[in-house]
């Protein structure tokens, strides 16, 4: 069976609808056809400053949400990145074949470094995409389900795999992006030309998976739309309505054309009211299951440790092959 790998950062108290619809929902679907590895990437979550008191809890909440949306630890390997040391070890090796200029061109780095002030941005933020390549290559992943914002990072992972293979001999599978167009970029409700983002959207622009229904309904009601009246899907001319339709379609399973036909002659208010209900129906069971997993943290931690042990078997084999290729002694 082909392999998939993907990761998500525990940098907020909840995933948002962009994470869910753009990535995590596809992770669930891929479990049937693929040998799947899914990771809460806490190493990535310390690159821009963090609070040690909340990080571990956020990792648990992230894992609980993944279980709640349907990641099945019997079928998939679900784990926390820092529990598998091979990620850091391979990242060092890959860092040594990454060009400084190549890493400098990563747009997410440039954006974040600019926001923090380039003197203050950490070296970890700079090498973040190299660690991400290590995550993927360690598992010999064929495909990586992510949102559009990760495309450039994936391109780097592919380049590094190819470069290593050419220089030292075939070692890594070259991973392909798995980006589902309809939900690849869910946008900010207050700024529908920008992506919905944990780090840069305002709270009103984001619907969190764990938001209570009244709160998400209010955010949907206040979502920015254009001054027209007609409900049509036009990502350029009507980005706000297009985003609401994309969310509606993904959560309800109804096609965009079907929705546009159903709302013919109705107003934005009707669409928003119904969407709030669709969101409530989709998220309430996820929220209940998330709470159940969080009620028993010892059991959750145990499940994650078991996942890390399974992951390590694969990761260790790749690291051993890599060390051999580059002339290191075998890892003990
Ligand atoms: P992160 O934690 O920012 O986001 C997790 C996933 O959610 C997707 N996503 C979106 N999709 C559609 N619309 C949006 N508005 C939206 N916002 C976020 C992201 O594309 C991502 O798939 N660097 C990664 C984590 C990572 C990783 C990896 C991913 C680390 N190692 C290896 C894949 C493979 C990140 O920061 O994702």
Short mmCIF file of C-alpha atoms and ligand atoms in Angstrom, two decimals:
data_model
loop_
_atom_site.label_atom_id
_atom_site.label_comp_id
_atom_site.label_asym_id
_atom_site.label_seq_id
_atom_site.Cartn_x
_atom_site.Cartn_y
_atom_site.Cartn_z
CA UNK A 1 0.00 0.00 0.00
CA UNK A 2 1.24 3.51 -0.77
CA UNK A 3 2.31 5.62 2.20
CA UNK A 4 1.02 8.99 3.30
CA UNK A 5 2.51 11.29 5.88
CA UNK A 6 1.20 14.59 7.17
CA UNK A 7 1.59 16.83 10.19
CA UNK A 8 -0.17 19.59 12.05
CA UNK A 9 1.18 22.10 14.55
CA UNK A 10 -0.17 22.32 18.10
CA UNK A 11 0.09 26.11 18.07
CA UNK A 12 -3.49 26.97 19.03
CA UNK A 13 -6.19 25.73 21.38
CA UNK A 14 -8.13 24.26 18.48
CA UNK A 15 -7.78 23.44 14.80
CA UNK A 16 -9.76 25.76 12.55
CA UNK A 17 -11.97 24.97 9.58
CA UNK A 18 -9.07 25.59 7.18
CA UNK A 19 -7.00 22.88 8.85
CA UNK A 20 -9.94 20.53 8.93
CA UNK A 21 -11.31 21.01 5.42
CA UNK A 22 -7.97 21.66 3.71
CA UNK A 23 -6.03 18.80 5.27
CA UNK A 24 -7.26 16.70 8.17
CA UNK A 25 -10.50 15.58 6.56
CA UNK A 26 -8.47 14.14 3.69
CA UNK A 27 -6.21 12.38 6.18
CA UNK A 28 -9.25 10.47 7.38
CA UNK A 29 -10.26 9.48 3.85
CA UNK A 30 -6.76 8.28 2.96
CA UNK A 31 -6.60 5.80 5.83
CA UNK A 32 -8.52 3.22 3.80
CA UNK A 33 -6.26 3.20 0.78
CA UNK A 34 -2.91 4.11 2.32
CA UNK A 35 -0.47 3.18 5.04
CA UNK A 36 -0.90 6.43 6.95
CA UNK A 37 1.40 8.30 9.39
CA UNK A 38 -0.02 11.39 11.06
CA UNK A 39 1.97 13.57 13.38
CA UNK A 40 1.41 16.38 15.87
CA UNK A 41 4.51 18.42 15.06
CA UNK A 42 5.53 19.94 18.37
CA UNK A 43 9.14 20.50 17.25
CA UNK A 44 7.77 22.90 14.65
CA UNK A 45 5.67 24.62 17.31
CA UNK A 46 8.65 26.06 19.20
CA UNK A 47 10.18 28.00 16.31
CA UNK A 48 8.48 31.31 17.08
CA UNK A 49 8.39 31.38 20.87
CA UNK A 50 5.98 29.36 22.99
CA UNK A 51 4.75 28.75 26.51
CA UNK A 52 5.99 25.40 27.90
CA UNK A 53 3.00 25.26 30.24
CA UNK A 54 0.51 25.10 27.39
CA UNK A 55 2.43 23.23 24.70
CA UNK A 56 1.92 19.71 26.03
CA UNK A 57 -1.78 20.33 26.59
CA UNK A 58 -2.13 21.73 23.08
CA UNK A 59 -0.47 18.61 21.71
CA UNK A 60 -3.02 16.51 23.59
CA UNK A 61 -5.90 18.64 22.32
CA UNK A 62 -4.55 18.30 18.78
CA UNK A 63 -4.32 14.52 19.10
CA UNK A 64 -7.79 14.33 20.66
CA UNK A 65 -9.23 16.30 17.75
CA UNK A 66 -7.55 14.03 15.23
CA UNK A 67 -9.07 11.01 16.94
CA UNK A 68 -12.42 12.79 17.16
CA UNK A 69 -12.60 13.50 13.42
CA UNK A 70 -11.91 9.85 12.66
CA UNK A 71 -8.18 9.13 12.63
CA UNK A 72 -8.18 5.51 13.75
CA UNK A 73 -5.07 4.47 15.68
CA UNK A 74 -5.68 0.86 14.66
CA UNK A 75 -5.36 1.71 10.99
CA UNK A 76 -3.05 4.74 11.10
CA UNK A 77 0.05 5.61 13.06
CA UNK A 78 -0.70 8.71 15.14
CA UNK A 79 2.12 10.21 17.18
CA UNK A 80 3.85 13.29 18.56
CA UNK A 81 6.99 14.35 16.69
CA UNK A 82 9.27 15.00 19.69
CA UNK A 83 8.87 11.39 20.81
CA UNK A 84 10.65 10.13 17.70
CA UNK A 85 14.22 11.46 17.85
CA UNK A 86 14.96 10.49 14.25
CA UNK A 87 13.13 13.61 13.01
CA UNK A 88 15.78 15.90 14.49
CA UNK A 89 18.59 13.60 13.42
CA UNK A 90 17.58 13.47 9.76
CA UNK A 91 16.86 17.21 9.74
CA UNK A 92 20.54 17.88 10.50
CA UNK A 93 21.67 15.77 7.56
CA UNK A 94 19.18 17.39 5.18
CA UNK A 95 20.15 20.85 6.43
CA UNK A 96 23.64 20.15 5.17
CA UNK A 97 22.43 19.65 1.59
CA UNK A 98 20.04 22.64 1.66
CA UNK A 99 21.28 25.85 0.10
CA UNK A 100 21.16 28.98 2.23
CA UNK A 101 19.61 30.84 -0.68
CA UNK A 102 17.13 28.06 -1.30
CA UNK A 103 15.91 28.22 2.31
CA UNK A 104 15.85 32.03 2.17
CA UNK A 105 13.32 31.89 -0.66
CA UNK A 106 10.63 30.14 1.41
CA UNK A 107 7.76 32.61 1.45
CA UNK A 108 6.36 31.52 4.83
CA UNK A 109 9.76 32.15 6.39
CA UNK A 110 10.01 35.55 4.75
CA UNK A 111 6.52 36.53 5.94
CA UNK A 112 7.02 35.36 9.50
CA UNK A 113 10.58 36.68 9.80
CA UNK A 114 9.40 40.04 8.57
CA UNK A 115 6.61 40.11 11.14
CA UNK A 116 8.96 39.22 14.00
CA UNK A 117 11.78 41.47 12.79
CA UNK A 118 14.60 39.64 11.05
CA UNK A 119 17.02 40.07 13.99
CA UNK A 120 14.63 38.31 16.33
CA UNK A 121 13.43 35.51 14.08
CA UNK A 122 15.01 32.22 15.18
CA UNK A 123 17.29 29.95 13.20
CA UNK A 124 14.65 27.27 13.89
CA UNK A 125 12.11 29.31 11.94
CA UNK A 126 14.61 29.44 9.07
CA UNK A 127 15.27 25.68 9.04
CA UNK A 128 11.62 24.77 9.68
CA UNK A 129 11.07 23.53 6.08
CA UNK A 130 14.12 21.26 6.38
CA UNK A 131 12.63 19.62 9.47
CA UNK A 132 9.39 19.23 7.53
CA UNK A 133 11.29 17.47 4.73
CA UNK A 134 12.83 15.15 7.35
CA UNK A 135 9.33 14.32 8.67
CA UNK A 136 8.16 13.26 5.25
CA UNK A 137 11.28 11.51 3.96
CA UNK A 138 11.77 9.44 7.12
CA UNK A 139 8.56 7.57 6.32
CA UNK A 140 9.26 7.19 2.58
CA UNK A 141 5.89 8.87 1.98
CA UNK A 142 4.46 8.69 -1.52
CA UNK A 143 1.91 11.44 -0.88
CA UNK A 144 1.44 14.31 1.55
CA UNK A 145 -2.08 15.66 2.09
CA UNK A 146 -1.87 19.39 2.86
CA UNK A 147 -3.45 22.74 2.02
CA UNK A 148 -2.16 25.04 -0.71
CA UNK A 149 0.01 27.04 1.71
CA UNK A 150 2.37 24.06 2.10
CA UNK A 151 3.06 23.60 -1.62
CA UNK A 152 6.39 25.40 -1.63
CA UNK A 153 7.61 23.46 1.41
CA UNK A 154 6.71 20.22 -0.35
CA UNK A 155 8.59 21.30 -3.42
CA UNK A 156 11.66 21.70 -1.20
CA UNK A 157 11.12 18.21 0.26
CA UNK A 158 11.06 16.79 -3.25
CA UNK A 159 14.20 18.68 -4.26
CA UNK A 160 16.06 17.48 -1.16
CA UNK A 161 15.02 13.86 -1.71
CA UNK A 162 16.16 13.98 -5.33
CA UNK A 163 19.41 15.74 -4.47
CA UNK A 164 20.28 13.25 -1.75
CA UNK A 165 19.43 10.29 -3.98
CA UNK A 166 21.58 11.64 -6.81
CA UNK A 167 24.51 12.51 -4.58
CA UNK A 168 24.62 9.51 -2.24
CA UNK A 169 22.51 6.84 -3.95
CA UNK A 170 18.78 6.01 -3.90
CA UNK A 171 17.51 6.40 -0.33
CA UNK A 172 14.29 8.40 -0.24
CA UNK A 173 10.93 8.18 -1.97
CA UNK A 174 10.19 11.48 -3.71
CA UNK A 175 6.86 12.61 -2.18
CA UNK A 176 3.98 14.05 -4.20
CA UNK A 177 1.67 16.75 -2.83
CA UNK A 178 -1.95 15.71 -2.29
CA UNK A 179 -3.81 19.01 -2.46
CA UNK A 180 -7.56 18.90 -3.03
CA UNK A 181 -8.45 21.97 -5.04
CA UNK A 182 -11.95 22.78 -3.71
CA UNK A 183 -10.74 23.16 -0.13
CA UNK A 184 -7.04 23.93 -0.64
CA UNK A 185 -7.46 27.48 0.64
CA UNK A 186 -10.26 28.27 3.05
CA UNK A 187 -10.19 32.00 3.60
CA UNK A 188 -10.53 34.37 6.54
CA UNK A 189 -14.19 35.31 7.16
CA UNK A 190 -13.20 38.93 7.73
CA UNK A 191 -10.67 39.11 4.91
CA UNK A 192 -11.79 36.64 2.25
CA UNK A 193 -8.76 37.11 0.02
CA UNK A 194 -6.35 35.85 2.74
CA UNK A 195 -6.19 32.31 4.08
CA UNK A 196 -7.79 31.46 7.40
CA UNK A 197 -4.71 31.32 9.63
CA UNK A 198 -3.91 30.46 13.24
CA UNK A 199 -1.15 33.04 13.32
CA UNK A 200 -2.53 35.95 11.34
CA UNK A 201 -6.35 35.89 11.28
CA UNK A 202 -8.37 37.75 13.89
CA UNK A 203 -10.63 35.56 16.07
CA UNK A 204 -13.66 36.77 14.08
CA UNK A 205 -12.03 35.56 10.86
CA UNK A 206 -11.59 31.98 12.09
CA UNK A 207 -14.04 29.22 12.88
CA UNK A 208 -12.42 26.87 15.34
CA UNK A 209 -13.40 23.23 15.37
CA UNK A 210 -14.02 23.63 19.09
CA UNK A 211 -16.00 26.92 18.89
CA UNK A 212 -19.44 26.59 20.42
CA UNK A 213 -22.25 26.81 17.85
CA UNK A 214 -23.52 30.21 18.97
CA UNK A 215 -20.06 31.66 18.55
CA UNK A 216 -19.51 30.20 15.08
CA UNK A 217 -23.01 31.30 14.03
CA UNK A 218 -22.16 34.85 15.06
CA UNK A 219 -18.90 34.77 13.09
CA UNK A 220 -20.71 33.47 10.00
CA UNK A 221 -23.38 36.20 10.36
CA UNK A 222 -20.64 38.85 10.45
CA UNK A 223 -18.60 37.33 7.60
CA UNK A 224 -17.56 39.92 5.04
CA UNK A 225 -19.42 39.65 1.75
CA UNK A 226 -19.74 42.00 -1.21
CA UNK A 227 -22.58 44.46 -1.72
CA UNK A 228 -24.32 42.43 -4.45
CA UNK A 229 -27.27 40.14 -3.74
CA UNK A 230 -26.85 37.17 -5.99
CA UNK A 231 -25.46 33.88 -4.67
CA UNK A 232 -23.03 32.65 -7.29
CA UNK A 233 -19.62 31.01 -7.02
CA UNK A 234 -17.07 33.60 -8.15
CA UNK A 235 -13.78 33.32 -6.26
CA UNK A 236 -12.42 36.54 -7.77
CA UNK A 237 -15.47 38.81 -7.86
CA UNK A 238 -17.23 37.44 -4.74
CA UNK A 239 -14.53 35.83 -2.59
CA UNK A 240 -16.58 36.01 0.62
CA UNK A 241 -19.60 34.19 -0.80
CA UNK A 242 -17.35 31.73 -2.64
CA UNK A 243 -15.66 30.87 0.66
CA UNK A 244 -18.99 30.35 2.45
CA UNK A 245 -20.15 28.13 -0.41
CA UNK A 246 -16.93 26.09 -0.29
CA UNK A 247 -17.31 25.50 3.45
CA UNK A 248 -21.00 24.66 3.04
CA UNK A 249 -20.30 22.22 0.23
CA UNK A 250 -17.42 20.47 2.01
CA UNK A 251 -19.34 20.03 5.28
CA UNK A 252 -22.67 19.01 3.75
CA UNK A 253 -21.40 16.94 0.82
CA UNK A 254 -23.62 18.94 -1.55
CA UNK A 255 -22.03 20.15 -4.79
CA UNK A 256 -21.46 23.89 -5.34
CA UNK A 257 -23.78 23.88 -8.37
CA UNK A 258 -26.50 22.24 -6.33
CA UNK A 259 -26.14 24.90 -3.63
CA UNK A 260 -26.13 27.77 -6.12
CA UNK A 261 -29.34 26.40 -7.65
CA UNK A 262 -30.95 25.93 -4.25
CA UNK A 263 -30.19 29.55 -3.21
CA UNK A 264 -31.40 31.08 -6.46
CA UNK A 265 -33.55 34.07 -5.49
CA UNK A 266 -32.55 33.89 -1.82
CA UNK A 267 -30.29 36.31 0.03
CA UNK A 268 -26.93 36.24 1.80
CA UNK A 269 -28.73 36.12 5.14
CA UNK A 270 -30.46 32.84 4.24
CA UNK A 271 -27.18 31.30 3.15
CA UNK A 272 -25.43 32.37 6.35
CA UNK A 273 -28.24 31.12 8.57
CA UNK A 274 -28.28 27.70 6.93
CA UNK A 275 -24.49 27.47 6.92
CA UNK A 276 -24.42 28.13 10.67
CA UNK A 277 -26.71 25.14 11.09
CA UNK A 278 -24.56 22.95 8.83
CA UNK A 279 -21.49 23.94 10.88
CA UNK A 280 -23.28 23.16 14.13
CA UNK A 281 -24.32 19.72 12.92
CA UNK A 282 -20.86 18.88 11.65
CA UNK A 283 -18.89 20.14 14.64
CA UNK A 284 -21.02 19.16 17.63
CA UNK A 285 -20.20 15.43 17.49
CA UNK A 286 -16.50 16.21 16.92
CA UNK A 287 -16.52 18.44 19.99
CA UNK A 288 -18.17 15.78 22.11
CA UNK A 289 -15.68 13.13 21.06
CA UNK A 290 -12.75 15.50 21.61
CA UNK A 291 -13.91 16.08 25.20
CA UNK A 292 -14.20 12.34 25.78
CA UNK A 293 -10.59 11.76 24.69
CA UNK A 294 -9.39 14.65 26.83
CA UNK A 295 -11.20 13.27 29.87
CA UNK A 296 -8.61 10.51 30.06
CA UNK A 297 -5.19 12.09 29.41
CA UNK A 298 -3.29 9.05 30.71
CA UNK A 299 -4.98 6.84 28.13
CA UNK A 300 -4.36 9.44 25.41
CA UNK A 301 -0.66 9.71 26.30
CA UNK A 302 -0.40 5.93 26.21
CA UNK A 303 -1.98 5.75 22.80
CA UNK A 304 0.44 8.40 21.50
CA UNK A 305 3.43 6.57 22.97
CA UNK A 306 2.30 3.41 21.19
CA UNK A 307 2.02 5.42 17.96
CA UNK A 308 5.55 6.77 18.45
CA UNK A 309 6.89 3.24 18.91
CA UNK A 310 5.28 2.14 15.65
CA UNK A 311 6.58 5.24 13.86
CA UNK A 312 10.08 4.74 15.20
CA UNK A 313 10.43 1.33 13.53
CA UNK A 314 10.05 2.94 10.10
CA UNK A 315 11.97 6.11 10.98
CA UNK A 316 14.92 4.19 12.40
CA UNK A 317 15.27 2.06 9.26
CA UNK A 318 15.42 5.16 7.06
CA UNK A 319 17.89 6.91 9.35
CA UNK A 320 20.13 3.83 9.36
CA UNK A 321 20.15 3.71 5.55
CA UNK A 322 20.88 7.45 5.45
CA UNK A 323 23.78 7.18 7.91
CA UNK A 324 25.22 4.34 5.91
CA UNK A 325 25.03 6.35 2.68
CA UNK A 326 26.85 9.34 4.09
CA UNK A 327 29.60 7.46 5.88
CA UNK A 328 28.40 7.62 9.49
CA UNK A 329 28.60 4.70 11.91
CA UNK A 330 25.18 3.05 12.34
CA UNK A 331 22.94 4.74 14.90
CA UNK A 332 22.77 2.66 18.07
P1 LIG B 1 -0.33 23.84 9.91
O1 LIG B 1 -0.29 23.28 11.31
O2 LIG B 1 -0.19 25.30 9.74
O3 LIG B 1 -1.66 23.41 9.19
C1 LIG B 1 -2.10 22.06 9.14
C2 LIG B 1 -2.70 21.76 7.78
O4 LIG B 1 -3.80 22.64 7.52
C3 LIG B 1 -3.65 23.22 6.24
N1 LIG B 1 -4.25 24.56 6.25
C4 LIG B 1 -5.20 24.98 5.40
N2 LIG B 1 -5.82 24.38 4.37
C5 LIG B 1 -6.78 25.09 3.71
N3 LIG B 1 -7.12 26.35 4.04
C6 LIG B 1 -6.53 27.00 5.06
N4 LIG B 1 -6.88 28.25 5.38
C7 LIG B 1 -5.51 26.30 5.79
N5 LIG B 1 -4.74 26.64 6.86
C8 LIG B 1 -3.97 25.57 7.12
C9 LIG B 1 -2.15 23.28 6.01
O5 LIG B 1 -1.83 23.38 4.64
C10 LIG B 1 -1.70 21.97 6.63
O6 LIG B 1 -1.83 20.92 5.71
N6 LIG B 1 4.27 22.96 8.12
C11 LIG B 1 2.97 22.34 8.40
C12 LIG B 1 3.06 21.18 9.38
C13 LIG B 1 4.01 20.09 9.00
C14 LIG B 1 3.82 19.16 7.94
C15 LIG B 1 4.96 18.30 7.99
C16 LIG B 1 2.82 18.96 6.99
C17 LIG B 1 5.19 19.79 9.60
N7 LIG B 1 5.75 18.72 9.01
C18 LIG B 1 5.10 17.25 7.08
C19 LIG B 1 2.98 17.90 6.09
C20 LIG B 1 4.10 17.07 6.14
C21 LIG B 1 2.06 23.40 9.01
O7 LIG B 1 2.52 24.37 9.56
O8 LIG B 1 0.75 23.07 9.01
#
